[in-house]
PDB file of C-alpha atoms in Angstrom:
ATOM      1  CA  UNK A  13     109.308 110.414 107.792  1.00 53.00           C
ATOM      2  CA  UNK A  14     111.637 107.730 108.081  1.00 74.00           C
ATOM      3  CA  UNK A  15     115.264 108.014 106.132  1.00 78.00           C
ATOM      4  CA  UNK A  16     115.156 105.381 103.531  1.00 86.00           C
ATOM      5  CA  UNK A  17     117.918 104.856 101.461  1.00 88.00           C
ATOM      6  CA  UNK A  18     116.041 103.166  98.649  1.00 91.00           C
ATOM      7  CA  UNK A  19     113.030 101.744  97.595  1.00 93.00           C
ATOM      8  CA  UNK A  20     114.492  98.874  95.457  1.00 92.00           C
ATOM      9  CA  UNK A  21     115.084  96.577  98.774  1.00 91.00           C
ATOM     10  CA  UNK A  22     112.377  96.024 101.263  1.00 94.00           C
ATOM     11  CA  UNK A  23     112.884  93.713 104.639  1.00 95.00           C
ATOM     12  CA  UNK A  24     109.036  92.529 104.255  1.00 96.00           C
ATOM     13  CA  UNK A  25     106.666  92.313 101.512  1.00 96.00           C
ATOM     14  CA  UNK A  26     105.249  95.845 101.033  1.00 97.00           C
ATOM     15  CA  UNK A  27     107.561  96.871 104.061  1.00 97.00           C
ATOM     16  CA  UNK A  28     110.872  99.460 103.172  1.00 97.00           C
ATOM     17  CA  UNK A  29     111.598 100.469 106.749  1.00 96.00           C
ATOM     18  CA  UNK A  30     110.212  99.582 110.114  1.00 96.00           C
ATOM     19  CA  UNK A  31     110.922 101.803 113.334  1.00 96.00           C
ATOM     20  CA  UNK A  32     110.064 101.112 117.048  1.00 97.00           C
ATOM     21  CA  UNK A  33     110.407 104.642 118.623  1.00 96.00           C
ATOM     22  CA  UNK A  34     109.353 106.587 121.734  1.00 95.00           C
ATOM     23  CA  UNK A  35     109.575 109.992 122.914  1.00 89.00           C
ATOM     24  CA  UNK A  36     111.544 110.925 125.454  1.00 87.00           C
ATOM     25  CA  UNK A  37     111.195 109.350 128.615  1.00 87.00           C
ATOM     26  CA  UNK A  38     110.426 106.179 126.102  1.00 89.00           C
ATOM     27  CA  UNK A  39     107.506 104.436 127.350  1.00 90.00           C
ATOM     28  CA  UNK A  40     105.077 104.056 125.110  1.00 95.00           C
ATOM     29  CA  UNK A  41     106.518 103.295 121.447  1.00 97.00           C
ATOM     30  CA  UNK A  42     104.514 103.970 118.395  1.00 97.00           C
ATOM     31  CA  UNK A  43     105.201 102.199 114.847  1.00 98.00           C
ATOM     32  CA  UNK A  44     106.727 104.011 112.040  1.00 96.00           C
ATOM     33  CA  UNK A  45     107.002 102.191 108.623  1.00 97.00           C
ATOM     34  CA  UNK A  46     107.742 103.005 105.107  1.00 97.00           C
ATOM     35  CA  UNK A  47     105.573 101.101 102.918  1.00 97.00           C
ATOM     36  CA  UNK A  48     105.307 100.600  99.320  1.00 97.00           C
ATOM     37  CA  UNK A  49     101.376 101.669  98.579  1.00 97.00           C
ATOM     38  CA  UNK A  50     101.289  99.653  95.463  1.00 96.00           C
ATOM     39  CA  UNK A  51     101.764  96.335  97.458  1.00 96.00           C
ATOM     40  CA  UNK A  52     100.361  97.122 101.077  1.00 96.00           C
ATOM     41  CA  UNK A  53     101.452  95.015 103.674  1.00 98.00           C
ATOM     42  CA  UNK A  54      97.876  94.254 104.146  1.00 97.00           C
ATOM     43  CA  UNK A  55      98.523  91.395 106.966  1.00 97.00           C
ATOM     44  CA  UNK A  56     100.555  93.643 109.114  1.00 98.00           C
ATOM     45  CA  UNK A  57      98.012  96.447 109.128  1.00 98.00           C
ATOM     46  CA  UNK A  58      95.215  93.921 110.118  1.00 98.00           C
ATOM     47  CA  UNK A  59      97.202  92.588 112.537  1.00 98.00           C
ATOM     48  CA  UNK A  60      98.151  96.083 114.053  1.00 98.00           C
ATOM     49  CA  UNK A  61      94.778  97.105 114.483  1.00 98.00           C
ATOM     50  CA  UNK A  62      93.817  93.980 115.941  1.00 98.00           C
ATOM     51  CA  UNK A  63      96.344  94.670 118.522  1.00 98.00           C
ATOM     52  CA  UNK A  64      94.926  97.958 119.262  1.00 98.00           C
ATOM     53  CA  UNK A  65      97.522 100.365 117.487  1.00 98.00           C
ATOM     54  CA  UNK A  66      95.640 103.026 115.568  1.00 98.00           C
ATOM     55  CA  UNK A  67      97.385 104.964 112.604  1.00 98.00           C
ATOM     56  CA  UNK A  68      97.512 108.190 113.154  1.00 97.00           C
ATOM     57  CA  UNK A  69     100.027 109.767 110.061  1.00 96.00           C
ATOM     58  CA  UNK A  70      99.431 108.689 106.699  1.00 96.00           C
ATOM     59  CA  UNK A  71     101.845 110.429 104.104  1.00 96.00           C
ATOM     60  CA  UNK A  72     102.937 109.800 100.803  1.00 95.00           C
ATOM     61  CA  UNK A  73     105.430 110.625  98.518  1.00 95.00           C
ATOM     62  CA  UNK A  74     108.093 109.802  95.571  1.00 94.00           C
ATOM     63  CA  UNK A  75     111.436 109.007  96.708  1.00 94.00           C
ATOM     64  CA  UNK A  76     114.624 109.984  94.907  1.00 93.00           C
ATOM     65  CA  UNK A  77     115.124 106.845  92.954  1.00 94.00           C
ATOM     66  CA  UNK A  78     111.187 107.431  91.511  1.00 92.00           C
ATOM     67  CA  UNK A  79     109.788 104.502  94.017  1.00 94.00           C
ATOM     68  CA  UNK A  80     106.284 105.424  95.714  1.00 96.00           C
ATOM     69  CA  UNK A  81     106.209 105.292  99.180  1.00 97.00           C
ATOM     70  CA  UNK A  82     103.590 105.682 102.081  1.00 97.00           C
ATOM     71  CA  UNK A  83     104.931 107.036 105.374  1.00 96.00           C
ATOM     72  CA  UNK A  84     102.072 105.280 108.204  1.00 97.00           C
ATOM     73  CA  UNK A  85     102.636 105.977 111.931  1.00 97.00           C
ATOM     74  CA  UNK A  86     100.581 104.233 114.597  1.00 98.00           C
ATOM     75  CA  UNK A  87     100.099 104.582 118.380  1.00 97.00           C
ATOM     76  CA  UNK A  88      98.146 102.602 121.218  1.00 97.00           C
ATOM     77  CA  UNK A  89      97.196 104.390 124.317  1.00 96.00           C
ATOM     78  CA  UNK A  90      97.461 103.335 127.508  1.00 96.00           C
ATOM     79  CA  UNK A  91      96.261 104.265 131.075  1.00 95.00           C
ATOM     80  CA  UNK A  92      99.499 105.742 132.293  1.00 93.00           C
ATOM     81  CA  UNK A  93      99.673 110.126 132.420  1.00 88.00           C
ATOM     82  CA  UNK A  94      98.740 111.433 129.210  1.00 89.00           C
ATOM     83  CA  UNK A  95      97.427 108.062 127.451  1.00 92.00           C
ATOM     84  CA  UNK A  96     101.617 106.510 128.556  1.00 94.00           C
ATOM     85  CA  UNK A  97     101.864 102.545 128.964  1.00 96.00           C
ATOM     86  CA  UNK A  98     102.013 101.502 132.559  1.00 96.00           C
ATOM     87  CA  UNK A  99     105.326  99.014 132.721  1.00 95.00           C
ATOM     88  CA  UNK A 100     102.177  95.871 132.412  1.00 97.00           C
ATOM     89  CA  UNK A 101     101.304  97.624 129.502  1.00 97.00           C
ATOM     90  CA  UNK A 102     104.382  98.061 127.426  1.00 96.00           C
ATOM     91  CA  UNK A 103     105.304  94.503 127.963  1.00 97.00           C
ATOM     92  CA  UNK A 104     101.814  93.507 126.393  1.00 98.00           C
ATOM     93  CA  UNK A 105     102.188  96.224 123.535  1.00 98.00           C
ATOM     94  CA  UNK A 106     106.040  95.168 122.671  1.00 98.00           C
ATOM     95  CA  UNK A 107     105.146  91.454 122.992  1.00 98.00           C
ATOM     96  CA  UNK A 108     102.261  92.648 120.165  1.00 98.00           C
ATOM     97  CA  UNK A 109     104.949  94.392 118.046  1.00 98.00           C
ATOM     98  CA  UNK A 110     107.448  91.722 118.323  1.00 98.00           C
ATOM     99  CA  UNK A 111     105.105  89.077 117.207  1.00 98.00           C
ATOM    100  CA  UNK A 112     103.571  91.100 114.496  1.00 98.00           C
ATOM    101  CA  UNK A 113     107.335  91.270 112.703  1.00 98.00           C
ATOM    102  CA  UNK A 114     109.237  88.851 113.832  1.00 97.00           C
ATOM    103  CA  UNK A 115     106.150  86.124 112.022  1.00 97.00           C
ATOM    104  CA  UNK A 116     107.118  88.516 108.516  1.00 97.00           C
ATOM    105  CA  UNK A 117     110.981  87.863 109.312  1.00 97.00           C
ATOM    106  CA  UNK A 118     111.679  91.196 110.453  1.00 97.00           C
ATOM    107  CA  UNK A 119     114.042  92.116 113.450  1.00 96.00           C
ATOM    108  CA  UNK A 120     113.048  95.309 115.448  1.00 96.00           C
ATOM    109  CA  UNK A 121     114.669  97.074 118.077  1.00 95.00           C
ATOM    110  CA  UNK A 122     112.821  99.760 119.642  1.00 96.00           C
ATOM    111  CA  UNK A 123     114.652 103.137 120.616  1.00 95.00           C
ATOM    112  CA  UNK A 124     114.253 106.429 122.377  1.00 95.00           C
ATOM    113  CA  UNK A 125     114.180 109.621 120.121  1.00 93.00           C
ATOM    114  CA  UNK A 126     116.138 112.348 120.626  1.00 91.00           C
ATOM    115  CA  UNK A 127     114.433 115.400 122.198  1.00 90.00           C
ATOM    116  CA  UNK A 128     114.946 117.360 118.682  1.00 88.00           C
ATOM    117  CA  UNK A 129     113.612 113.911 116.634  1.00 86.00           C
ATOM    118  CA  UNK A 130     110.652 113.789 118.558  1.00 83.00           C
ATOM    119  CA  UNK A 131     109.279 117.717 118.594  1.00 81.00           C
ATOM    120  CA  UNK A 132     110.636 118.431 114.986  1.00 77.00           C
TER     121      UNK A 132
END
C-alpha cells in the first residue's frame, strides 16, 4: 500500500499516488498506484496492459479522511533470472512507463526499495 496523505488531491484523473519501484538489486520496476475506484483511470490501465504490465495486487480500502481508494500493483516479466529485465529490456519497459504518465502530466521517478519495504 502506498502512503497517501489524502484523497482530496490527485496528480491525474482517477490517479492519488503513482510509484516506480524495484526490489533490491532494482531491475525490473513494477507500478504501484493509488486510484480512486469511483473514477478509474481507465486510459492508463489500457495503456498498461497494452504495454505488457499485468496487475497483480488489487486492494481496496477507506482512507482516513472517508475517500475510497484502490491499491493496483502491476509487473512485466522479462527474460533475465527469475522473469528480471535484461538492461534492453528495462530501457523498453521505462520508456513504456514514462510515456504512459508523462502524456497524463505526471512526473515519475523510479526507485529502489529498501530490503525491509520490499519483503514486508
Amino acid at each position: 500500500m502506498l502512503f497517501l496523505k489524502t484523497t482530496s488531491v490527485t496528480k491525474a484523473p482517477g490517479i492519488y499516488e503513482v510509484d516506480i519501484a524495484a526490489k533490491p538489486p532494482g531491475k525490473t520496476f513494477g507500478v504501484y498506484m493509488a486510484t480512486d475506484p469511483d473514477n478509474p483511470p481507465t486510459a492508463v490501465l489500457q495503456a498498461l496492459a497494452a504495454g505488457g504490465f499485468q496487475q497483480t495486487h488489487s486492494s481496496g480500502y477507506t482512507h482516513k479522511d472517508r475517500g475510497k481508494v484502490l491499491d493496483l500493483h502491476f509487473q512485466k516479466d522479462g527474460t533475465d533470472l527469475f522473469k528480471g529485465w535484461k538492461p534492453e529490456e528495462a530501457e523498453a519497459n521505462m520508456a513504456i512507463i514514462n510515456k504512459i504518465f508523462t502524456d497524463i502530466g505526471v512526473t515519475v521517478t523510479p526507485r529502489v526499495m529498501s530490503l525491509a519495504e520490499a519483503y514486508a
